[in-house]
mmCIF file of C-alpha atoms in Angstrom:
data_model
loop_
_atom_site.group_PDB
_atom_site.id
_atom_site.type_symbol
_atom_site.label_atom_id
_atom_site.label_comp_id
_atom_site.label_asym_id
_atom_site.label_seq_id
_atom_site.Cartn_x
_atom_site.Cartn_y
_atom_site.Cartn_z
ATOM 1 C CA ARG X 1 -33.838 32.041 4.366
ATOM 2 C CA VAL X 2 -30.489 32.941 5.566
ATOM 3 C CA PRO X 3 -29.968 35.377 7.810
ATOM 4 C CA ALA X 4 -27.673 38.656 7.001
ATOM 5 C CA ALA X 5 -23.999 38.684 7.455
ATOM 6 C CA VAL X 6 -22.681 40.105 10.226
ATOM 7 C CA VAL X 7 -19.048 40.253 9.613
ATOM 8 C CA ALA X 8 -15.730 40.689 11.932
ATOM 9 C CA VAL X 9 -12.119 40.592 11.009
ATOM 10 C CA VAL X 10 -9.371 39.574 12.652
ATOM 11 C CA ASP X 11 -5.427 40.407 11.843
ATOM 12 C CA THR X 12 -4.099 36.385 11.878
ATOM 13 C CA ASP X 13 -0.724 37.395 10.667
ATOM 14 C CA GLN X 14 -0.463 40.282 13.414
ATOM 15 C CA ILE X 15 -1.646 37.565 16.080
ATOM 16 C CA SER X 16 0.902 34.906 14.582
ATOM 17 C CA GLN X 17 3.824 37.580 15.214
ATOM 18 C CA THR X 18 2.433 39.369 18.476
ATOM 19 C CA CYS X 19 1.164 36.533 20.807
ATOM 20 C CA THR X 20 2.852 35.353 23.963
ATOM 21 C CA ALA X 21 3.328 31.729 22.793
ATOM 22 C CA CYS X 22 3.803 32.198 19.177
ATOM 23 C CA ARG X 23 7.100 34.504 19.931
ATOM 24 C CA ALA X 24 7.907 32.072 22.519
ATOM 25 C CA ALA X 25 7.387 29.157 19.808
ATOM 26 C CA SER X 26 8.681 30.832 17.687
ATOM 27 C CA ALA X 27 12.467 31.686 19.236
ATOM 28 C CA THR X 28 13.101 28.192 19.984
ATOM 29 C CA LEU X 29 12.136 26.759 16.339
ATOM 30 C CA GLN X 30 14.327 29.734 15.206
ATOM 31 C CA SER X 31 17.244 28.899 17.051
ATOM 32 C CA GLN X 32 16.662 25.427 16.584
ATOM 33 C CA GLU X 33 16.770 26.333 12.241
ATOM 34 C CA ASN X 34 19.824 27.955 12.770
ATOM 35 C CA THR X 35 21.555 25.115 14.398
ATOM 36 C CA LEU X 36 20.273 22.572 12.126
ATOM 37 C CA ARG X 37 21.049 25.293 9.129
ATOM 38 C CA GLN X 38 24.728 25.676 10.103
ATOM 39 C CA ARG X 39 25.013 21.640 10.049
ATOM 40 C CA ALA X 40 23.234 21.508 6.669
ATOM 41 C CA THR X 41 24.687 23.435 4.754
ATOM 42 C CA THR X 42 26.862 21.842 3.239
ATOM 43 C CA LEU X 43 24.551 18.650 2.534
ATOM 44 C CA GLN X 44 21.530 20.693 1.288
ATOM 45 C CA GLN X 45 21.697 20.058 -2.443
ATOM 46 C CA GLN X 46 21.580 16.402 -1.630
ATOM 47 C CA LEU X 47 18.664 16.595 1.231
ATOM 48 C CA GLN X 48 16.584 17.699 -1.518
ATOM 49 C CA THR X 49 16.467 14.345 -2.898
ATOM 50 C CA ALA X 50 17.933 12.521 -0.174
ATOM 51 C CA GLY X 51 14.318 10.557 0.915
ATOM 52 C CA ALA X 52 13.960 8.199 -1.552
ATOM 53 C CA PRO X 53 17.624 7.347 -2.340
ATOM 54 C CA LEU X 54 18.989 6.958 1.276
ATOM 55 C CA GLU X 55 15.903 4.557 2.081
ATOM 56 C CA GLN X 56 17.714 2.486 -0.775
ATOM 57 C CA GLN X 57 21.005 3.104 0.264
ATOM 58 C CA VAL X 58 19.620 1.881 3.696
ATOM 59 C CA ALA X 59 17.811 -1.297 2.331
ATOM 60 C CA ALA X 60 20.831 -2.671 -0.085
ATOM 61 C CA LEU X 61 22.795 -2.440 3.502
ATOM 62 C CA ASN X 62 20.799 -5.835 4.591
ATOM 63 C CA GLY X 63 21.305 -4.693 8.086
ATOM 64 C CA ARG X 64 24.413 -4.187 7.866
ATOM 65 C CA GLU X 65 25.881 -0.499 9.628
ATOM 66 C CA PRO X 66 26.149 2.168 7.752
ATOM 67 C CA ASP X 67 29.189 4.057 7.019
ATOM 68 C CA ALA X 68 29.711 7.514 8.923
ATOM 69 C CA ALA X 69 28.989 9.721 5.304
ATOM 70 C CA LEU X 70 25.592 7.856 4.956
ATOM 71 C CA ARG X 71 25.127 8.371 8.502
ATOM 72 C CA THR X 72 25.299 12.146 8.331
ATOM 73 C CA ARG X 73 23.251 12.295 5.382
ATOM 74 C CA ILE X 74 20.436 10.294 7.148
ATOM 75 C CA THR X 75 20.763 12.277 10.718
ATOM 76 C CA ALA X 76 20.181 15.489 8.716
ATOM 77 C CA TYR X 77 17.489 14.431 6.462
ATOM 78 C CA GLN X 78 16.130 13.583 9.906
ATOM 79 C CA ASN X 79 16.593 16.427 11.611
ATOM 80 C CA GLN X 80 14.630 18.660 8.431
ATOM 81 C CA GLN X 81 12.240 16.073 9.040
ATOM 82 C CA ARG X 82 11.705 16.924 13.140
ATOM 83 C CA LEU X 83 11.766 20.189 12.327
ATOM 84 C CA GLN X 84 9.028 20.260 9.905
ATOM 85 C CA SER X 85 6.523 18.140 12.620
ATOM 86 C CA THR X 86 7.769 20.286 15.335
ATOM 87 C CA GLN X 87 6.928 23.581 13.381
ATOM 88 C CA ALA X 88 3.111 21.307 12.740
ATOM 89 C CA ASN X 89 2.821 20.549 15.951
ATOM 90 C CA VAL X 90 3.118 24.561 16.947
ATOM 91 C CA ASN X 91 0.991 25.495 13.982
ATOM 92 C CA ARG X 92 -1.785 23.330 14.910
ATOM 93 C CA GLN X 93 -2.088 23.968 19.207
ATOM 94 C CA ILE X 94 -2.425 27.443 17.763
ATOM 95 C CA SER X 95 -4.794 27.214 15.076
ATOM 96 C CA ALA X 96 -6.744 24.734 17.426
ATOM 97 C CA ARG X 97 -7.056 26.923 20.148
ATOM 98 C CA LEU X 98 -7.763 30.604 17.700
ATOM 99 C CA GLN X 99 -10.294 28.927 16.023
ATOM 100 C CA THR X 100 -12.172 28.383 19.627
ATOM 101 C CA ILE X 101 -11.240 31.885 20.536
ATOM 102 C CA VAL X 102 -12.054 33.686 16.948
ATOM 103 C CA ALA X 103 -15.535 31.971 17.526
ATOM 104 C CA SER X 104 -16.363 33.052 20.886
ATOM 105 C CA VAL X 105 -15.787 36.719 20.644
ATOM 106 C CA SER X 106 -17.204 36.876 17.448
ATOM 107 C CA ALA X 107 -20.661 35.535 18.857
ATOM 108 C CA ALA X 108 -19.681 37.831 21.376
ATOM 109 C CA ARG X 109 -19.451 40.553 19.417
ATOM 110 C CA GLY X 110 -22.659 39.305 17.265
ATOM 111 C CA ALA X 111 -20.910 38.651 14.030
ATOM 112 C CA ASN X 112 -21.783 35.193 12.456
ATOM 113 C CA VAL X 113 -18.505 35.544 10.165
ATOM 114 C CA THR X 114 -15.453 36.478 10.809
ATOM 115 C CA ILE X 115 -12.836 36.636 7.873
ATOM 116 C CA ALA X 116 -8.964 37.170 8.315
ATOM 117 C CA ARG X 117 -7.900 40.872 7.416
ATOM 118 C CA GLY X 118 -5.212 39.941 4.897
ATOM 119 C CA ASP X 119 -8.375 38.626 2.828
ATOM 120 C CA VAL X 120 -10.124 42.291 2.887
ATOM 121 C CA MET X 121 -9.637 45.333 0.906
ATOM 122 C CA TYR X 122 -11.048 47.467 3.512
ATOM 123 C CA ALA X 123 -13.390 46.906 7.078
ATOM 124 C CA ALA X 124 -14.202 49.180 9.124
ATOM 125 C CA PRO X 125 -12.025 49.872 12.385
ATOM 126 C CA THR X 126 -15.277 48.666 14.222
ATOM 127 C CA LEU X 127 -15.423 45.532 12.830
ATOM 128 C CA ASP X 128 -11.907 44.382 14.132
ATOM 129 C CA ILE X 129 -11.762 42.018 16.460
ATOM 130 C CA THR X 130 -7.865 41.759 16.564
ATOM 131 C CA ASN X 131 -7.280 43.162 20.046
ATOM 132 C CA GLU X 132 -9.671 40.913 21.748
ATOM 133 C CA VAL X 133 -8.911 37.608 20.332
ATOM 134 C CA LEU X 134 -5.055 38.746 21.018
ATOM 135 C CA ALA X 135 -5.632 39.538 24.277
ATOM 136 C CA GLN X 136 -7.785 35.752 24.869
ATOM 137 C CA LEU X 137 -4.967 34.000 22.821
ATOM 138 C CA ASN X 138 -2.293 35.400 25.723
ATOM 139 C CA GLN X 139 -3.995 34.302 28.673
ATOM 140 C CA GLN X 140 -5.740 30.620 27.212
ATOM 141 C CA LEU X 141 -2.499 29.828 25.475
ATOM 142 C CA PRO X 142 0.728 31.603 27.572
ATOM 143 C CA ALA X 143 3.252 28.615 25.612
ATOM 144 C CA VAL X 144 2.685 25.579 23.395
ATOM 145 C CA SER X 145 5.255 22.256 22.823
ATOM 146 C CA VAL X 146 7.684 22.831 20.737
ATOM 147 C CA THR X 147 8.454 19.424 19.754
ATOM 148 C CA PRO X 148 7.250 17.273 16.951
ATOM 149 C CA LEU X 149 4.306 16.109 16.446
ATOM 150 C CA PRO X 150 3.650 12.340 17.699
ATOM 151 C CA GLN X 151 3.913 9.694 15.494
ATOM 152 C CA THR X 152 0.472 8.936 14.993
ATOM 153 C CA GLN X 153 -0.159 13.050 14.045
ATOM 154 C CA GLN X 154 3.091 13.296 11.580
ATOM 155 C CA PRO X 155 2.440 14.870 8.653
ATOM 156 C CA GLN X 156 2.566 13.562 5.269
ATOM 157 C CA GLN X 157 4.678 16.957 3.525
ATOM 158 C CA GLN X 158 1.435 18.631 4.207
ATOM 159 C CA THR X 159 1.174 22.122 5.203
ATOM 160 C CA GLN X 160 -0.721 23.991 8.467
ATOM 161 C CA GLY X 161 -2.709 27.291 7.970
ATOM 162 C CA ARG X 162 -1.924 30.032 9.938
#
């Protein structure tokens, strides 16, 4: 027999916008993104489909050095990939700690199911554990590494959750 559900809710949107590490990482990522956006504006259309053509152009060089225009496109593409990898790494770090904290706070409050606030039409305020989760996240994860994923964990165009 399955036990009755004791539900809690957590506002992951609020946490991702207000946790200390989230805000710091977001500011750094925003700065990196703005720099890259300014530099890549003229190359944006080319970058949308740049991966395969760039690989073909590099392969066609047969070991020769690419010209300046191709080097610029390659660098812009690599910068875009690095930014996506950095965002994935930040999300991975926060999500891993958040999962542990949500499970711990839920258990301490007697909940055996926790649902994201955005997935609930109504929940009594007494079911909301967001502030407790946020306090523990800020305490346990004051900062994250705002660097690309290690090479062994590079995403293959995967999307990361909150």
